[in-house]
Amino acid sequence: YILMYVIKDRHAVGNQIEIDESQDYILEGARENSTHTFLSFSRPFDTCDKDHDLPIDYDYIAVIWAFGEKDDDLENHFHNRGVYDAYLLDATLTPNLDELNSSEKSKSSRDLSLWTISMEQEIPAQDTAYICTMHKAPSHRTKQHIVGFRSVLPTELEVRHIHHFLLHRCVAPEGKDPVALFDQFVGQPGQECYVLTNPNPFPTQYCRQVAHEWAVGAYPIFFPDHVGIPLSESPNEYYLLQMHYDNPEVLSGLQLRFSLEVYYTSILRQHDLGLMYVGKATPGSPTIVIPPSELNHTVYGQCGSGCTNLMLPKSGIHVVAAKLHTHLAGRGMRLIHIRNNEELPWLSYDDNYNFNFQPIRLLREERTILPGDQLVISRCTYETTDRNGSVTVGGFSTRNEMCNGFIWFYNKLNGFAGVCSSEIRSETYKNFLQISNTTWSDARRENVVTAPRQNAGLLVSQAGNRIYWTIERRNQLQYYHRYLPQVSGCPRLLPDEQSELQLPARGRFSNRKRTLRRNALLDTSFKNEQTELVTMYPENIVPYSRPQLCTK
């Protein structure tokens, strides 16, 4: 018999599938067997059908599928349906990882070795927990290159409660034995690690370099063939794993399992791959403050030109991948690249951000960042209409907010840790928020107001709730978030314990004298004032506009 396949461009109205006036899909091929039906189709990236078709661009898109019980059943069924999260234009280089554990490895995977970091941990009965553990890397006689990662969350329990992690490379200072410094912590159950002050048993001040990042919804990542993350550059290498556990119901006795698969090769790539964290300092001063019931409030985090002048080699760095990160209120992000007062095409963007889908995104074309360029990573847009009229502030909890991102690049930095973040410290901003001093509270895991007296003892979010948020005040805060001067910080790879000072201690928001302290993970404290520089978003900048794909 002869089979006839037909494709129709439709849209959903309730449970019914209505035919579009504009038919923009072309059937390229079709076949079926006793169990499956296969369809291949095409359409323009932008069909110009603004009523019923979404453009296919670099934003997140949810591909919704459904099928009926019979061939002529055209209702949108409750049972036979699902959603596939995707960035449809993104590339992927990840091989079939299951072949690595099979007896017959493919030719492409025979040169790969596997290092697995496995953990089983009972998490505290609290809303948020950041727990650090120390791990020793495999030792080899010669340098290796890490080329890919896969995170394994074995059950739905881990999927619900593991929010993200950072893997930090630990570097012993000259004259100190890494085994003596780090090995004593390997195999220990770990400890909470937010803003780590002195004394602290874990030597986190030597673990500033981020080697890998994973967040909810991310899939395995393999990097392009010409880059790899260095491994076994010295006989004894150690890594600090910082896990963020999310427990909003404050459940007790949660035992979670997790493993990170690290794929590496002895066949060295052309370039060493590095990772840079950019955006708003966390928790920093209270520079992420989002008024209640906002639909479209935007925060800007900056890596200023002063920092890129210090950090980057003369030839610049070449970016191969990027990752954007906010928490639950995030609705859109852009990694903006500025040179000579002009916005270049964005390094990465997503104006339809989905918190539950945060993969590392390979760039289709490498981008070069030069010394003196400015990265306004985080043009982060938030919606807070579902928060019962409460202010949202920056912080570690998933219910707090972040505004940051990561870029993967090659060409080594000039002795810096690969962290470049910013915060607002101006008196104008403090007076506007009616907050002159704050200090970080480990117990409450948020900044606490210490002055003025009428707000002392309140969390920053509670103090924000005392403000009468008129339209004028909202607009004023939006202007401050974009244009007020920010302090952009870029710490060195190794601290100088005798002279490393911070202005002010991480998590404080004051004009007090500098004080000595050990720095936290992703801290922005520095050896000298040259690495803490004022930066501003240019008011007269030439903006970049998203390309229009509709050609009709």
PDB file of C-alpha atoms in Angstrom, residues 105-204:
ATOM      1  CA  LYS A 105      35.398   1.597  22.806  1.00  0.00           C
ATOM      2  CA  SER A 106      35.011   3.742  19.738  1.00  0.00           C
ATOM      3  CA  LYS A 107      38.133   5.076  18.093  1.00  0.00           C
ATOM      4  CA  SER A 108      37.285   8.612  19.226  1.00  0.00           C
ATOM      5  CA  SER A 109      37.160   7.575  22.895  1.00  0.00           C
ATOM      6  CA  ARG A 110      40.139   5.201  23.151  1.00  0.00           C
ATOM      7  CA  ASP A 111      42.527   7.956  24.202  1.00  0.00           C
ATOM      8  CA  LEU A 112      40.231   9.167  27.008  1.00  0.00           C
ATOM      9  CA  SER A 113      40.715   8.368  30.688  1.00  0.00           C
ATOM     10  CA  LEU A 114      38.125   8.839  33.417  1.00  0.00           C
ATOM     11  CA  TRP A 115      38.538  10.394  36.866  1.00  0.00           C
ATOM     12  CA  THR A 116      35.381  10.137  38.978  1.00  0.00           C
ATOM     13  CA  ILE A 117      34.717  12.273  42.046  1.00  0.00           C
ATOM     14  CA  SER A 118      31.998  10.495  44.041  1.00  0.00           C
ATOM     15  CA  MET A 119      30.194  11.762  47.120  1.00  0.00           C
ATOM     16  CA  GLU A 120      27.446  10.716  49.491  1.00  0.00           C
ATOM     17  CA  GLN A 121      26.392  13.389  51.940  1.00  0.00           C
ATOM     18  CA  GLU A 122      23.653  14.093  54.454  1.00  0.00           C
ATOM     19  CA  ILE A 123      22.718  17.724  53.993  1.00  0.00           C
ATOM     20  CA  PRO A 124      21.719  20.042  56.852  1.00  0.00           C
ATOM     21  CA  ALA A 125      18.056  20.691  57.628  1.00  0.00           C
ATOM     22  CA  GLN A 126      18.206  24.281  56.415  1.00  0.00           C
ATOM     23  CA  ASP A 127      17.091  26.248  53.370  1.00  0.00           C
ATOM     24  CA  THR A 128      20.541  26.562  51.812  1.00  0.00           C
ATOM     25  CA  ALA A 129      23.853  24.806  52.392  1.00  0.00           C
ATOM     26  CA  TYR A 130      27.184  25.318  50.626  1.00  0.00           C
ATOM     27  CA  ILE A 131      29.488  22.441  51.554  1.00  0.00           C
ATOM     28  CA  CYS A 132      33.134  22.092  50.532  1.00  0.00           C
ATOM     29  CA  THR A 133      35.134  18.868  50.214  1.00  0.00           C
ATOM     30  CA  MET A 134      38.751  18.272  49.171  1.00  0.00           C
ATOM     31  CA  HIS A 135      39.743  15.791  46.436  1.00  0.00           C
ATOM     32  CA  LYS A 136      43.085  14.606  45.094  1.00  0.00           C
ATOM     33  CA  ALA A 137      43.487  14.377  41.326  1.00  0.00           C
ATOM     34  CA  PRO A 138      45.037  11.321  39.631  1.00  0.00           C
ATOM     35  CA  SER A 139      48.796  11.579  39.271  1.00  0.00           C
ATOM     36  CA  HIS A 140      50.607  11.133  35.957  1.00  0.00           C
ATOM     37  CA  ARG A 141      54.219  11.500  34.899  1.00  0.00           C
ATOM     38  CA  THR A 142      53.290  13.927  32.155  1.00  0.00           C
ATOM     39  CA  LYS A 143      50.772  16.719  31.722  1.00  0.00           C
ATOM     40  CA  GLN A 144      47.241  15.749  30.660  1.00  0.00           C
ATOM     41  CA  HIS A 145      44.299  17.750  29.292  1.00  0.00           C
ATOM     42  CA  ILE A 146      40.732  17.596  30.638  1.00  0.00           C
ATOM     43  CA  VAL A 147      38.407  17.628  27.631  1.00  0.00           C
ATOM     44  CA  GLY A 148      34.951  17.014  29.113  1.00  0.00           C
ATOM     45  CA  PHE A 149      32.732  16.639  32.182  1.00  0.00           C
ATOM     46  CA  ARG A 150      29.539  14.802  33.065  1.00  0.00           C
ATOM     47  CA  SER A 151      27.604  15.237  36.326  1.00  0.00           C
ATOM     48  CA  VAL A 152      25.609  12.220  37.506  1.00  0.00           C
ATOM     49  CA  LEU A 153      22.587  12.764  39.760  1.00  0.00           C
ATOM     50  CA  PRO A 154      21.234   9.227  40.205  1.00  0.00           C
ATOM     51  CA  THR A 155      17.679   9.904  41.433  1.00  0.00           C
ATOM     52  CA  GLU A 156      14.998  12.576  41.396  1.00  0.00           C
ATOM     53  CA  LEU A 157      15.965  13.383  45.003  1.00  0.00           C
ATOM     54  CA  GLU A 158      19.369  14.686  43.872  1.00  0.00           C
ATOM     55  CA  VAL A 159      17.804  16.534  40.941  1.00  0.00           C
ATOM     56  CA  ARG A 160      15.528  18.404  43.366  1.00  0.00           C
ATOM     57  CA  HIS A 161      18.158  19.295  45.950  1.00  0.00           C
ATOM     58  CA  ILE A 162      21.500  19.810  44.152  1.00  0.00           C
ATOM     59  CA  HIS A 163      21.454  23.322  42.706  1.00  0.00           C
ATOM     60  CA  HIS A 164      25.006  23.848  41.440  1.00  0.00           C
ATOM     61  CA  PHE A 165      28.674  23.231  42.197  1.00  0.00           C
ATOM     62  CA  LEU A 166      32.052  24.801  41.558  1.00  0.00           C
ATOM     63  CA  LEU A 167      35.248  22.761  41.221  1.00  0.00           C
ATOM     64  CA  HIS A 168      38.254  24.829  42.331  1.00  0.00           C
ATOM     65  CA  ARG A 169      41.892  24.021  41.623  1.00  0.00           C
ATOM     66  CA  CYS A 170      44.061  24.432  44.723  1.00  0.00           C
ATOM     67  CA  VAL A 171      47.582  25.828  44.342  1.00  0.00           C
ATOM     68  CA  ALA A 172      50.119  25.716  47.169  1.00  0.00           C
ATOM     69  CA  PRO A 173      52.254  28.859  47.505  1.00  0.00           C
ATOM     70  CA  GLU A 174      55.961  28.669  46.850  1.00  0.00           C
ATOM     71  CA  GLY A 175      57.784  26.867  49.625  1.00  0.00           C
ATOM     72  CA  LYS A 176      54.718  24.963  50.875  1.00  0.00           C
ATOM     73  CA  ASP A 177      54.150  21.251  50.292  1.00  0.00           C
ATOM     74  CA  PRO A 178      50.719  20.653  48.682  1.00  0.00           C
ATOM     75  CA  VAL A 179      50.460  17.231  50.335  1.00  0.00           C
ATOM     76  CA  ALA A 180      50.996  18.707  53.799  1.00  0.00           C
ATOM     77  CA  LEU A 181      48.643  21.591  53.048  1.00  0.00           C
ATOM     78  CA  PHE A 182      45.715  19.800  51.397  1.00  0.00           C
ATOM     79  CA  ASP A 183      45.900  16.010  51.831  1.00  0.00           C
ATOM     80  CA  GLN A 184      44.678  16.024  55.438  1.00  0.00           C
ATOM     81  CA  PHE A 185      41.262  17.204  54.217  1.00  0.00           C
ATOM     82  CA  VAL A 186      40.810  14.505  51.528  1.00  0.00           C
ATOM     83  CA  GLY A 187      38.128  12.000  52.518  1.00  0.00           C
ATOM     84  CA  GLN A 188      36.611  14.235  55.186  1.00  0.00           C
ATOM     85  CA  PRO A 189      32.834  14.796  55.084  1.00  0.00           C
ATOM     86  CA  GLY A 190      33.291  18.487  54.339  1.00  0.00           C
ATOM     87  CA  GLN A 191      32.137  21.687  55.955  1.00  0.00           C
ATOM     88  CA  GLU A 192      29.865  24.597  55.171  1.00  0.00           C
ATOM     89  CA  CYS A 193      31.602  27.297  53.150  1.00  0.00           C
ATOM     90  CA  TYR A 194      29.998  30.660  52.385  1.00  0.00           C
ATOM     91  CA  VAL A 195      32.041  33.699  53.355  1.00  0.00           C
ATOM     92  CA  LEU A 196      34.962  32.037  55.109  1.00  0.00           C
ATOM     93  CA  THR A 197      36.607  34.173  57.769  1.00  0.00           C
ATOM     94  CA  ASN A 198      39.637  33.462  59.920  1.00  0.00           C
ATOM     95  CA  PRO A 199      40.078  30.962  61.540  1.00  0.00           C
ATOM     96  CA  ASN A 200      39.081  28.382  58.998  1.00  0.00           C
ATOM     97  CA  PRO A 201      40.379  24.801  58.902  1.00  0.00           C
ATOM     98  CA  PHE A 202      40.043  24.447  55.112  1.00  0.00           C
ATOM     99  CA  PRO A 203      42.798  26.325  53.204  1.00  0.00           C
ATOM    100  CA  THR A 204      40.305  27.866  50.785  1.00  0.00           C
TER     101      THR A 204
END
